mmCIF file of C-alpha atoms and ligand atoms in Angstrom:
data_model
loop_
_atom_site.group_PDB
_atom_site.id
_atom_site.type_symbol
_atom_site.label_atom_id
_atom_site.label_comp_id
_atom_site.label_asym_id
_atom_site.label_seq_id
_atom_site.Cartn_x
_atom_site.Cartn_y
_atom_site.Cartn_z
ATOM 1 C CA MET A 180 -18.547 -1.186 15.068
ATOM 2 C CA ASN A 181 -20.772 -2.880 12.391
ATOM 3 C CA ASN A 182 -18.746 -5.932 11.622
ATOM 4 C CA ASP A 183 -21.469 -8.236 10.908
ATOM 5 C CA ARG A 184 -21.534 -7.266 7.728
ATOM 6 C CA ARG A 185 -19.414 -8.988 5.243
ATOM 7 C CA PRO A 186 -16.524 -6.807 3.616
ATOM 8 C CA GLU A 187 -17.750 -6.516 0.065
ATOM 9 C CA THR A 188 -20.908 -5.043 1.575
ATOM 10 C CA ILE A 189 -18.663 -2.651 3.522
ATOM 11 C CA ALA A 190 -17.041 -1.708 0.501
ATOM 12 C CA ALA A 191 -19.960 -1.192 -1.746
ATOM 13 C CA ALA A 192 -22.456 0.285 0.668
ATOM 14 C CA ASP A 193 -20.887 1.750 3.953
ATOM 15 C CA GLY A 194 -22.271 5.014 4.738
ATOM 16 C CA ILE A 195 -24.831 4.829 1.676
ATOM 17 C CA GLY A 196 -28.332 7.073 2.372
ATOM 18 C CA GLN A 197 -27.182 8.266 5.854
ATOM 19 C CA ASP A 198 -27.387 11.598 4.905
ATOM 20 C CA VAL A 199 -29.679 13.674 7.824
ATOM 21 C CA ALA A 200 -30.133 16.882 5.804
ATOM 22 C CA PHE A 201 -31.627 15.464 2.673
ATOM 23 C CA GLY A 202 -31.495 11.436 2.460
ATOM 24 C CA ALA A 203 -28.774 11.625 -0.465
ATOM 25 C CA LEU A 204 -28.119 8.059 -1.330
ATOM 26 C CA ALA A 205 -24.093 9.009 -1.654
ATOM 27 C CA PRO A 206 -22.441 10.249 1.247
ATOM 28 C CA PRO A 207 -22.476 14.228 0.318
ATOM 29 C CA LEU A 208 -18.910 15.816 -0.257
ATOM 30 C CA TYR A 209 -18.470 18.661 2.332
ATOM 31 C CA LEU A 210 -16.140 21.382 1.152
ATOM 32 C CA THR A 211 -16.021 23.754 3.996
ATOM 33 C CA SER A 212 -13.140 24.973 5.865
ATOM 34 C CA SER A 213 -15.211 25.832 9.204
ATOM 35 C CA TYR A 214 -18.520 25.125 10.658
ATOM 36 C CA ARG A 215 -20.519 27.370 12.574
ATOM 37 C CA PHE A 216 -20.969 27.390 16.177
ATOM 38 C CA THR A 217 -24.521 26.694 17.484
ATOM 39 C CA GLY A 218 -24.227 29.098 20.379
ATOM 40 C CA PHE A 219 -21.143 31.099 22.633
ATOM 41 C CA GLU A 220 -19.053 28.245 23.796
ATOM 42 C CA ASN A 221 -21.091 25.853 21.788
ATOM 43 C CA PRO A 222 -19.382 24.055 19.023
ATOM 44 C CA GLY A 223 -21.229 21.798 16.906
ATOM 45 C CA PRO A 224 -19.888 18.417 16.146
ATOM 46 C CA TYR A 225 -17.116 19.876 13.739
ATOM 47 C CA ASP A 226 -15.284 22.895 14.324
ATOM 48 C CA TYR A 227 -12.534 23.148 11.701
ATOM 49 C CA SER A 228 -11.882 20.620 8.160
ATOM 50 C CA ARG A 229 -8.079 20.440 9.007
ATOM 51 C CA SER A 230 -8.943 18.179 11.984
ATOM 52 C CA CYS A 231 -12.439 16.643 11.161
ATOM 53 C CA ASN A 232 -14.289 16.542 8.214
ATOM 54 C CA PRO A 233 -17.732 14.624 7.617
ATOM 55 C CA THR A 234 -16.422 13.399 3.943
ATOM 56 C CA ARG A 235 -13.125 12.250 5.369
ATOM 57 C CA ASP A 236 -14.664 10.772 8.404
ATOM 58 C CA GLN A 237 -16.759 8.506 6.455
ATOM 59 C CA LEU A 238 -13.848 7.047 4.585
ATOM 60 C CA ALA A 239 -12.123 6.621 7.919
ATOM 61 C CA ARG A 240 -14.789 4.703 9.166
ATOM 62 C CA THR A 241 -15.494 2.446 6.164
ATOM 63 C CA LEU A 242 -11.349 1.742 6.370
ATOM 64 C CA ALA A 243 -11.772 0.910 9.864
ATOM 65 C CA LYS A 244 -14.293 -1.248 9.427
ATOM 66 C CA LEU A 245 -12.560 -2.850 6.564
ATOM 67 C CA GLU A 246 -9.315 -3.493 8.370
ATOM 68 C CA HIS A 247 -10.903 -4.556 11.656
ATOM 69 C CA GLY A 248 -9.753 -1.354 13.471
ATOM 70 C CA ALA A 249 -10.892 0.654 16.233
ATOM 71 C CA GLY A 250 -10.331 3.826 14.037
ATOM 72 C CA ALA A 251 -8.653 5.136 10.924
ATOM 73 C CA ILE A 252 -7.021 8.467 10.098
ATOM 74 C CA VAL A 253 -7.082 9.705 6.131
ATOM 75 C CA VAL A 254 -4.303 11.385 5.364
ATOM 76 C CA SER A 255 -2.822 13.332 2.256
ATOM 77 C CA SER A 256 -0.512 10.618 1.262
ATOM 78 C CA GLY A 257 1.051 7.114 1.955
ATOM 79 C CA MET A 258 3.971 8.852 2.782
ATOM 80 C CA ALA A 259 2.056 11.042 5.136
ATOM 81 C CA ALA A 260 0.710 7.724 6.547
ATOM 82 C CA ILE A 261 3.813 6.172 7.219
ATOM 83 C CA ASP A 262 5.167 9.625 8.881
ATOM 84 C CA LEU A 263 2.096 9.689 11.538
ATOM 85 C CA VAL A 264 2.904 6.164 12.539
ATOM 86 C CA LEU A 265 6.410 7.264 12.726
ATOM 87 C CA SER A 266 5.554 10.344 15.069
ATOM 88 C CA LEU A 267 4.883 7.764 17.750
ATOM 89 C CA LEU A 268 8.833 7.519 18.051
ATOM 90 C CA GLU A 269 11.266 9.684 20.034
ATOM 91 C CA PRO A 270 14.791 10.314 19.887
ATOM 92 C CA GLY A 271 16.296 7.166 21.150
ATOM 93 C CA ASP A 272 13.618 4.957 19.922
ATOM 94 C CA ARG A 273 14.151 2.430 17.239
ATOM 95 C CA VAL A 274 11.951 1.431 14.064
ATOM 96 C CA VAL A 275 12.922 -2.099 12.386
ATOM 97 C CA ALA A 276 12.223 -1.910 8.640
ATOM 98 C CA PRO A 277 12.833 -4.607 5.800
ATOM 99 C CA HIS A 278 15.564 -3.959 3.691
ATOM 100 C CA ASP A 279 13.922 -4.300 0.458
ATOM 101 C CA CYS A 280 10.746 -1.985 1.521
ATOM 102 C CA TYR A 281 9.192 0.709 -0.961
ATOM 103 C CA GLY A 282 11.789 3.442 -2.059
ATOM 104 C CA GLY A 283 10.124 6.077 -0.587
ATOM 105 C CA THR A 284 9.638 4.445 2.747
ATOM 106 C CA PHE A 285 13.286 3.603 2.694
ATOM 107 C CA ARG A 286 13.912 7.500 2.273
ATOM 108 C CA LEU A 287 12.080 8.640 4.716
ATOM 109 C CA LEU A 288 13.206 6.356 7.348
ATOM 110 C CA LYS A 289 16.897 7.262 6.369
ATOM 111 C CA LEU A 290 16.583 10.535 6.366
ATOM 112 C CA ARG A 291 14.818 11.261 9.623
ATOM 113 C CA ALA A 292 16.929 8.927 11.120
ATOM 114 C CA GLU A 293 19.975 11.274 9.974
ATOM 115 C CA LYS A 294 17.949 13.945 11.689
ATOM 116 C CA ARG A 295 18.386 11.742 14.916
ATOM 117 C CA GLN A 296 14.774 11.905 15.094
ATOM 118 C CA PHE A 297 14.775 8.175 15.775
ATOM 119 C CA GLU A 298 17.535 5.028 14.868
ATOM 120 C CA VAL A 299 16.574 2.715 12.269
ATOM 121 C CA THR A 300 17.683 -0.890 11.360
ATOM 122 C CA PHE A 301 16.908 -2.491 7.966
ATOM 123 C CA VAL A 302 16.873 -5.938 7.803
ATOM 124 C CA ASP A 303 15.747 -8.859 5.771
ATOM 125 C CA GLN A 304 12.770 -9.939 7.370
ATOM 126 C CA GLY A 305 12.760 -13.360 5.806
ATOM 127 C CA ASN A 306 16.311 -13.954 7.880
ATOM 128 C CA GLU A 307 15.304 -15.170 11.241
ATOM 129 C CA ALA A 308 18.331 -14.905 12.744
ATOM 130 C CA ALA A 309 18.895 -11.452 11.201
ATOM 131 C CA LEU A 310 15.146 -10.355 12.395
ATOM 132 C CA ASP A 311 15.375 -11.729 16.171
ATOM 133 C CA SER A 312 18.628 -9.926 16.585
ATOM 134 C CA ALA A 313 16.953 -6.686 15.494
ATOM 135 C CA LEU A 314 14.398 -7.243 17.827
ATOM 136 C CA ALA A 315 16.564 -8.199 20.568
ATOM 137 C CA GLN A 316 17.285 -4.358 20.544
ATOM 138 C CA ARG A 317 13.953 -3.677 21.853
ATOM 139 C CA PRO A 318 12.846 -1.555 19.229
ATOM 140 C CA LYS A 319 9.709 0.749 19.203
ATOM 141 C CA LEU A 320 8.218 -0.271 16.209
ATOM 142 C CA LEU A 321 8.150 -3.026 13.788
ATOM 143 C CA LEU A 322 7.385 -2.069 10.046
ATOM 144 C CA ILE A 323 6.090 -4.790 7.901
ATOM 145 C CA GLU A 324 5.741 -4.844 4.050
ATOM 146 C CA THR A 325 4.342 -8.008 2.705
ATOM 147 C CA PRO A 326 4.339 -8.731 -0.393
ATOM 148 C CA SER A 327 7.264 -6.401 -0.476
ATOM 149 C CA ASN A 328 7.778 -3.771 -3.073
ATOM 150 C CA PRO A 329 8.970 -4.988 -5.902
ATOM 151 C CA LEU A 330 10.356 -8.468 -5.147
ATOM 152 C CA MET A 331 6.956 -9.692 -3.952
ATOM 153 C CA ARG A 332 9.023 -11.515 -1.166
ATOM 154 C CA VAL A 333 6.172 -12.687 1.825
ATOM 155 C CA VAL A 334 6.704 -12.908 5.659
ATOM 156 C CA ASP A 335 4.198 -14.557 8.026
ATOM 157 C CA ILE A 336 2.778 -11.690 9.819
ATOM 158 C CA SER A 337 1.386 -13.501 12.899
ATOM 159 C CA ILE A 338 4.877 -14.744 13.566
ATOM 160 C CA LEU A 339 6.557 -11.553 13.129
ATOM 161 C CA ALA A 340 3.839 -9.777 15.428
ATOM 162 C CA ALA A 341 4.038 -12.382 18.381
ATOM 163 C CA LYS A 342 7.834 -11.955 18.364
ATOM 164 C CA ALA A 343 7.279 -8.270 18.389
ATOM 165 C CA LYS A 344 4.782 -8.457 21.203
ATOM 166 C CA ALA A 345 7.142 -10.368 23.227
ATOM 167 C CA VAL A 346 9.478 -8.008 23.343
ATOM 168 C CA GLY A 347 7.001 -4.590 23.880
ATOM 169 C CA THR A 348 7.161 -3.847 20.295
ATOM 170 C CA LYS A 349 4.496 -2.238 18.213
ATOM 171 C CA VAL A 350 3.823 -3.497 14.871
ATOM 172 C CA ALA A 351 2.743 -1.526 11.731
ATOM 173 C CA ALA A 352 2.100 -3.673 8.482
ATOM 174 C CA ASP A 353 1.736 -1.598 5.157
ATOM 175 C CA ASN A 354 -0.762 -3.337 3.381
ATOM 176 C CA THR A 355 -1.040 -1.296 -0.064
ATOM 177 C CA PHE A 356 0.000 -4.363 -2.062
ATOM 178 C CA LEU A 357 -2.955 -6.449 -1.072
ATOM 179 C CA SER A 358 -5.645 -3.824 0.203
ATOM 180 C CA PRO A 359 -7.904 -5.162 2.900
ATOM 181 C CA ALA A 360 -9.891 -7.190 0.421
ATOM 182 C CA LEU A 361 -6.783 -9.707 -0.120
ATOM 183 C CA GLN A 362 -5.237 -9.323 3.617
ATOM 184 C CA GLN A 363 -6.224 -8.035 7.152
ATOM 185 C CA PRO A 364 -3.221 -7.673 9.077
ATOM 186 C CA ILE A 365 -4.763 -6.681 12.556
ATOM 187 C CA LEU A 366 -6.419 -9.911 12.304
ATOM 188 C CA LEU A 367 -2.999 -11.213 12.242
ATOM 189 C CA GLY A 368 -1.961 -9.436 15.140
ATOM 190 C CA ALA A 369 -0.437 -5.817 13.694
ATOM 191 C CA ASP A 370 -1.180 -2.512 15.746
ATOM 192 C CA PHE A 371 -1.251 -0.440 12.834
ATOM 193 C CA VAL A 372 -2.405 -0.982 9.280
ATOM 194 C CA ILE A 373 -0.733 1.134 6.421
ATOM 195 C CA HIS A 374 -2.399 2.383 3.220
ATOM 196 C CA SER A 375 -1.299 4.419 0.184
ATOM 197 C CA THR A 376 -5.009 4.889 -0.763
ATOM 198 C CA THR A 377 -3.323 6.075 -3.912
ATOM 199 C CA LYS A 378 -3.304 2.436 -4.766
ATOM 200 C CA TYR A 379 -5.664 -0.280 -4.967
ATOM 201 C CA LEU A 380 -8.152 1.740 -2.631
ATOM 202 C CA ASN A 381 -8.929 4.559 -4.924
ATOM 203 C CA GLY A 382 -7.859 2.231 -7.875
ATOM 204 C CA HIS A 383 -8.310 4.995 -10.823
ATOM 205 C CA SER A 384 -4.716 6.783 -10.541
ATOM 206 C CA ASP A 385 -6.593 10.281 -10.088
ATOM 207 C CA VAL A 386 -5.712 10.796 -5.986
ATOM 208 C CA ILE A 387 -2.693 10.841 -3.904
ATOM 209 C CA GLY A 388 -4.090 9.614 -0.360
ATOM 210 C CA GLY A 389 -3.130 7.720 2.479
ATOM 211 C CA ALA A 390 -4.356 6.165 6.027
ATOM 212 C CA VAL A 391 -3.502 4.532 9.131
ATOM 213 C CA VAL A 392 -5.944 2.124 10.586
ATOM 214 C CA ALA A 393 -5.224 1.625 14.336
ATOM 215 C CA ALA A 394 -6.119 -1.653 16.213
ATOM 216 C CA ASP A 395 -6.517 -0.015 19.250
ATOM 217 C CA GLU A 396 -9.050 2.946 20.035
ATOM 218 C CA ALA A 397 -6.746 5.205 22.036
ATOM 219 C CA ASP A 398 -4.068 4.895 19.296
ATOM 220 C CA ALA A 399 -6.617 5.698 16.807
ATOM 221 C CA ALA A 400 -8.007 8.918 18.729
ATOM 222 C CA ALA A 401 -3.866 9.796 19.543
ATOM 223 C CA LEU A 402 -2.884 9.551 15.907
ATOM 224 C CA LEU A 403 -5.899 11.544 14.910
ATOM 225 C CA LYS A 404 -5.461 14.413 17.277
ATOM 226 C CA TRP A 405 -1.648 14.527 15.950
ATOM 227 C CA ALA A 406 -3.042 14.342 12.305
ATOM 228 C CA GLY A 407 -5.165 17.507 13.168
ATOM 229 C CA ILE A 408 -2.090 19.208 15.031
ATOM 230 C CA THR A 409 0.174 18.546 11.933
ATOM 231 C CA GLY A 410 -2.476 19.371 8.957
ATOM 232 C CA VAL A 411 -1.313 16.367 7.335
ATOM 233 C CA THR A 412 -5.125 14.989 7.083
ATOM 234 C CA GLY A 413 -6.176 14.293 3.833
ATOM 235 C CA SER A 414 -8.849 16.753 1.569
ATOM 236 C CA PRO A 415 -12.399 16.067 1.414
ATOM 237 C CA PHE A 416 -12.443 15.739 -2.197
ATOM 238 C CA ASP A 417 -10.031 13.539 -2.139
ATOM 239 C CA ALA A 418 -11.769 11.477 0.180
ATOM 240 C CA TYR A 419 -15.127 11.410 -1.419
ATOM 241 C CA GLN A 420 -13.100 10.351 -4.812
ATOM 242 C CA THR A 421 -11.370 7.722 -2.912
ATOM 243 C CA LEU A 422 -14.674 6.333 -1.413
ATOM 244 C CA ARG A 423 -16.098 6.187 -5.025
ATOM 245 C CA GLY A 424 -13.053 4.259 -5.925
ATOM 246 C CA LEU A 425 -13.239 1.846 -2.900
ATOM 247 C CA ARG A 426 -16.856 0.762 -3.792
ATOM 248 C CA SER A 427 -15.616 -1.348 -6.401
ATOM 249 C CA LEU A 428 -12.224 -2.903 -4.760
ATOM 250 C CA PHE A 429 -13.431 -6.209 -4.576
ATOM 251 C CA PRO A 430 -14.503 -6.815 -8.114
ATOM 252 C CA ARG A 431 -11.476 -4.856 -9.562
ATOM 253 C CA ILE A 432 -9.034 -6.863 -7.470
ATOM 254 C CA GLU A 433 -10.367 -9.949 -8.047
ATOM 255 C CA ARG A 434 -10.246 -9.586 -11.804
ATOM 256 C CA GLN A 435 -6.943 -8.062 -11.621
ATOM 257 C CA GLN A 436 -5.297 -10.653 -9.870
ATOM 258 C CA ARG A 437 -7.267 -13.573 -12.086
ATOM 259 C CA SER A 438 -4.952 -11.794 -15.060
ATOM 260 C CA ALA A 439 -2.136 -11.515 -12.711
ATOM 261 C CA GLY A 440 -1.701 -15.418 -12.309
ATOM 262 C CA LEU A 441 -2.213 -15.855 -15.847
ATOM 263 C CA ILE A 442 0.550 -13.283 -17.090
ATOM 264 C CA ALA A 443 3.006 -14.684 -14.264
ATOM 265 C CA SER A 444 2.507 -18.299 -15.871
ATOM 266 C CA PHE A 445 2.973 -16.850 -19.441
ATOM 267 C CA LEU A 446 6.070 -14.789 -18.286
ATOM 268 C CA GLU A 447 7.506 -17.991 -16.390
ATOM 269 C CA ALA A 448 7.364 -20.142 -19.680
ATOM 270 C CA HIS A 449 8.982 -17.247 -21.914
ATOM 271 C CA PRO A 450 12.409 -17.684 -23.179
ATOM 272 C CA CYS A 451 13.669 -14.105 -22.702
ATOM 273 C CA ILE A 452 12.297 -13.802 -18.747
ATOM 274 C CA GLU A 453 14.872 -15.388 -16.247
ATOM 275 C CA ALA A 454 13.050 -14.932 -13.162
ATOM 276 C CA VAL A 455 9.409 -13.996 -12.176
ATOM 277 C CA HIS A 456 8.394 -12.846 -8.563
ATOM 278 C CA TYR A 457 4.855 -13.571 -8.137
ATOM 279 C CA PRO A 458 3.512 -15.360 -4.726
ATOM 280 C CA GLY A 459 0.654 -17.288 -6.827
ATOM 281 C CA LEU A 460 3.692 -19.250 -8.611
ATOM 282 C CA ALA A 461 4.707 -22.740 -7.337
ATOM 283 C CA SER A 462 8.118 -21.724 -7.485
ATOM 284 C CA HIS A 463 7.730 -18.678 -5.247
ATOM 285 C CA PRO A 464 9.676 -19.356 -1.788
ATOM 286 C CA GLY A 465 6.478 -17.295 -0.145
ATOM 287 C CA ARG A 466 3.876 -19.227 -1.713
ATOM 288 C CA ALA A 467 2.954 -21.269 1.491
ATOM 289 C CA ILE A 468 2.602 -18.222 3.876
ATOM 290 C CA ALA A 469 0.536 -16.447 1.180
ATOM 291 C CA VAL A 470 -1.851 -18.911 1.248
ATOM 292 C CA LYS A 471 -2.042 -19.173 4.621
ATOM 293 C CA GLN A 472 -2.650 -15.293 5.055
ATOM 294 C CA GLN A 473 -3.987 -13.720 1.985
ATOM 295 C CA ARG A 474 -7.138 -14.231 0.564
ATOM 296 C CA GLY A 475 -5.298 -13.823 -2.736
ATOM 297 C CA PHE A 476 -2.288 -13.466 -4.863
ATOM 298 C CA GLY A 477 -2.781 -9.877 -5.445
ATOM 299 C CA ALA A 478 -2.281 -8.257 -9.084
ATOM 300 C CA MET A 479 1.540 -6.876 -8.460
ATOM 301 C CA LEU A 480 4.270 -8.970 -10.139
ATOM 302 C CA SER A 481 7.804 -8.290 -11.265
ATOM 303 C CA PHE A 482 10.528 -10.106 -13.541
ATOM 304 C CA GLU A 483 13.898 -9.952 -14.645
ATOM 305 C CA ILE A 484 14.272 -9.963 -18.452
ATOM 306 C CA ALA A 485 17.348 -11.205 -20.329
ATOM 307 C CA GLY A 486 19.846 -8.925 -21.970
ATOM 308 C CA GLY A 487 20.457 -6.658 -19.141
ATOM 309 C CA ARG A 488 19.976 -2.786 -19.239
ATOM 310 C CA ASP A 489 19.651 -2.792 -22.892
ATOM 311 C CA GLY A 490 16.902 -5.650 -22.591
ATOM 312 C CA VAL A 491 15.047 -3.240 -20.043
ATOM 313 C CA LYS A 492 15.049 -0.604 -22.533
ATOM 314 C CA HIS A 493 13.398 -2.318 -25.303
ATOM 315 C CA PHE A 494 10.852 -3.523 -23.653
ATOM 316 C CA ALA A 495 9.825 -0.471 -22.064
ATOM 317 C CA GLU A 496 9.723 1.575 -25.134
ATOM 318 C CA SER A 497 7.845 -1.339 -26.864
ATOM 319 C CA VAL A 498 5.042 -1.976 -24.915
ATOM 320 C CA ARG A 499 1.559 -0.335 -26.355
ATOM 321 C CA ILE A 500 -1.138 -1.252 -23.652
ATOM 322 C CA PHE A 501 1.115 -1.461 -20.447
ATOM 323 C CA THR A 502 2.408 2.070 -19.932
ATOM 324 C CA LEU A 503 5.368 3.064 -18.365
ATOM 325 C CA ALA A 504 4.953 4.927 -15.070
ATOM 326 C CA GLU A 505 5.455 4.859 -11.328
ATOM 327 C CA SER A 506 2.512 3.723 -9.066
ATOM 328 C CA LEU A 507 0.255 0.812 -8.994
ATOM 329 C CA GLY A 508 -3.605 -0.564 -8.467
ATOM 330 C CA GLY A 509 -5.014 1.463 -10.863
ATOM 331 C CA VAL A 510 -7.450 0.114 -13.658
ATOM 332 C CA GLU A 511 -4.807 0.233 -16.197
ATOM 333 C CA SER A 512 -1.658 -1.834 -16.568
ATOM 334 C CA LEU A 513 1.353 -0.223 -15.655
ATOM 335 C CA VAL A 514 5.506 -1.499 -15.948
ATOM 336 C CA ALA A 515 7.873 0.408 -13.979
ATOM 337 C CA HIS A 516 11.588 0.439 -13.713
ATOM 338 C CA PRO A 517 12.542 0.334 -10.052
ATOM 339 C CA ALA A 518 16.460 0.759 -10.350
ATOM 340 C CA THR A 519 15.663 4.025 -12.197
ATOM 341 C CA MET A 520 12.411 4.936 -11.125
ATOM 342 C CA THR A 521 10.670 3.221 -7.755
ATOM 343 C CA HIS A 522 13.734 2.713 -6.206
ATOM 344 C CA ALA A 523 16.322 5.132 -7.608
ATOM 345 C CA ASP A 524 16.917 7.232 -4.688
ATOM 346 C CA MET A 525 17.563 3.937 -2.450
ATOM 347 C CA GLY A 526 21.238 3.739 -3.988
ATOM 348 C CA SER A 527 22.924 1.097 -6.016
ATOM 349 C CA ASP A 528 24.145 -0.719 -2.793
ATOM 350 C CA ALA A 529 21.199 -0.669 -0.666
ATOM 351 C CA ARG A 530 19.066 -2.198 -3.864
ATOM 352 C CA ARG A 531 21.949 -4.969 -4.723
ATOM 353 C CA ALA A 532 21.797 -5.554 -0.927
ATOM 354 C CA ALA A 533 18.038 -6.085 -1.073
ATOM 355 C CA GLY A 534 18.041 -7.914 -4.362
ATOM 356 C CA ILE A 535 16.541 -5.205 -6.784
ATOM 357 C CA GLN A 536 18.683 -6.257 -9.955
ATOM 358 C CA ASP A 537 18.924 -3.451 -12.832
ATOM 359 C CA ASN A 538 17.244 -5.828 -15.249
ATOM 360 C CA LEU A 539 14.070 -6.195 -12.752
ATOM 361 C CA LEU A 540 10.743 -4.786 -14.268
ATOM 362 C CA ARG A 541 7.605 -4.476 -12.065
ATOM 363 C CA LEU A 542 4.015 -4.953 -13.181
ATOM 364 C CA SER A 543 0.583 -3.573 -11.973
ATOM 365 C CA ILE A 544 -2.029 -5.556 -13.791
ATOM 366 C CA GLY A 545 -5.247 -3.473 -14.484
ATOM 367 C CA LEU A 546 -8.338 -4.486 -15.548
ATOM 368 C CA GLU A 547 -7.899 -4.807 -19.410
ATOM 369 C CA SER A 548 -8.136 -8.146 -21.175
ATOM 370 C CA GLU A 549 -5.727 -10.571 -20.512
ATOM 371 C CA GLN A 550 -5.388 -11.578 -23.985
ATOM 372 C CA ASP A 551 -4.618 -8.153 -24.989
ATOM 373 C CA LEU A 552 -2.278 -7.707 -22.305
ATOM 374 C CA ILE A 553 -0.530 -11.021 -22.871
ATOM 375 C CA GLU A 554 -0.369 -10.372 -26.652
ATOM 376 C CA ASP A 555 1.384 -6.860 -25.800
ATOM 377 C CA LEU A 556 3.693 -8.359 -23.606
ATOM 378 C CA THR A 557 4.624 -11.095 -26.346
ATOM 379 C CA GLN A 558 5.414 -8.037 -28.724
ATOM 380 C CA ALA A 559 7.594 -6.088 -26.653
ATOM 381 C CA LEU A 560 9.621 -9.055 -25.445
ATOM 382 C CA ASP A 561 9.786 -10.276 -29.352
ATOM 383 C CA ARG A 562 11.476 -6.745 -29.743
ATOM 384 C CA ALA A 563 13.601 -6.726 -26.877
ATOM 385 C CA SER A 564 15.155 -9.995 -27.746
ATOM 386 C CA PHE A 565 16.258 -8.948 -31.146
ATOM 387 C CA SER A 566 17.749 -5.693 -29.748
HETATM 388 C C1 PLP B 118 2.986 4.104 -2.828
HETATM 389 C C2 PLP B 118 3.475 3.582 -1.617
HETATM 390 C C3 PLP B 118 3.395 4.296 -0.727
HETATM 391 C C4 PLP B 118 3.820 5.653 -0.573
HETATM 392 O O1 PLP B 118 2.339 5.979 -1.287
HETATM 393 P P1 PLP B 118 1.677 7.739 -1.709
HETATM 394 O O2 PLP B 118 0.576 7.511 -1.735
HETATM 395 O O3 PLP B 118 2.507 7.399 -2.912
HETATM 396 O O4 PLP B 118 2.817 8.356 -0.608
HETATM 397 C C5 PLP B 118 3.998 3.360 0.584
HETATM 398 N N1 PLP B 118 4.261 2.351 0.440
HETATM 399 C C6 PLP B 118 3.710 1.332 -0.671
HETATM 400 C C7 PLP B 118 3.965 -0.070 -0.569
HETATM 401 C C8 PLP B 118 3.914 1.962 -1.951
HETATM 402 O O5 PLP B 118 3.286 1.460 -3.006
#
């Protein structure tokens, strides 16, 4: 593992200029299903792209280095990455997940548990007593998501990982919201890191993809083998695009989080806003943990707007630079309404239990001028409050 290089260097230049055939600077895109055997009973290093492909493998190597893992498996979506980790569970095994996790994760866990593929316990991981009693059931897997989507709650990965280890539970951390540029869960004790590469890693809103990074080499090999068996591996073209996007991860997210901090402060001072959830604000309950385990506060935030559903509707229909859309982590700023979009399938009871209110809006801050973004929010809030 070439971890003597600093992470910015790995993101920008890992795999550059290593093409054996022509010395291509950019790692080539290998669009092929199969590879010629060098002789009878004698395959070359590659045989079939469902299980291995040089372009996908390059992205996997780069991601493993950035997350300090022993290996990575590049798959077709973030959900496929979570499902790949869940393939470690057998009937009767238990997974403990945050009660306010990403809506798609919640839905997948609930539906697989209903099929009796494993048991699931949803818990408020910030509540120590609730977490301890869930871990007392000796689950096979603890799934962590910090900061959480959409409420930006922060939990202490190293404390949770130590508690899980003590009862023989493996730990998987969904690091989608921060990317390895801002948080490296394996260094804090996680066994697996999960990514929706759709978000910050690709960063240009033109790929759906995912990855699992494993701390342990045997775990990485086992998951890679299973991904090849089920065919959940990502396409070579998507891997090429994602590696291209990843080159600028650090400058993108650093600029985006600077704007997010300014926007969070602006919103907190605005009379039409009832609450702002951003770990960088002094008012945020998870700020101290974020300072300890993150390299920055990230570029995602959420807020509760005055005027209930009507306030939400008028705001969402008034923004001009922000686009009303799902997803996050791209170069363009987005606004989403979790209750009717990302977290609609969760159901209103589970949303209420998780604290996701109907007047909550989530922002993904892009690379536009922060003045333009603040002016856009100002005019949209003016319209929302006069309705
Ligand atoms: C988007 C997202 C996922 C799912 O990823 P897809 O690429 O959309 O399948 C999982 N976890 C988090 C935190 C996400 O934001």
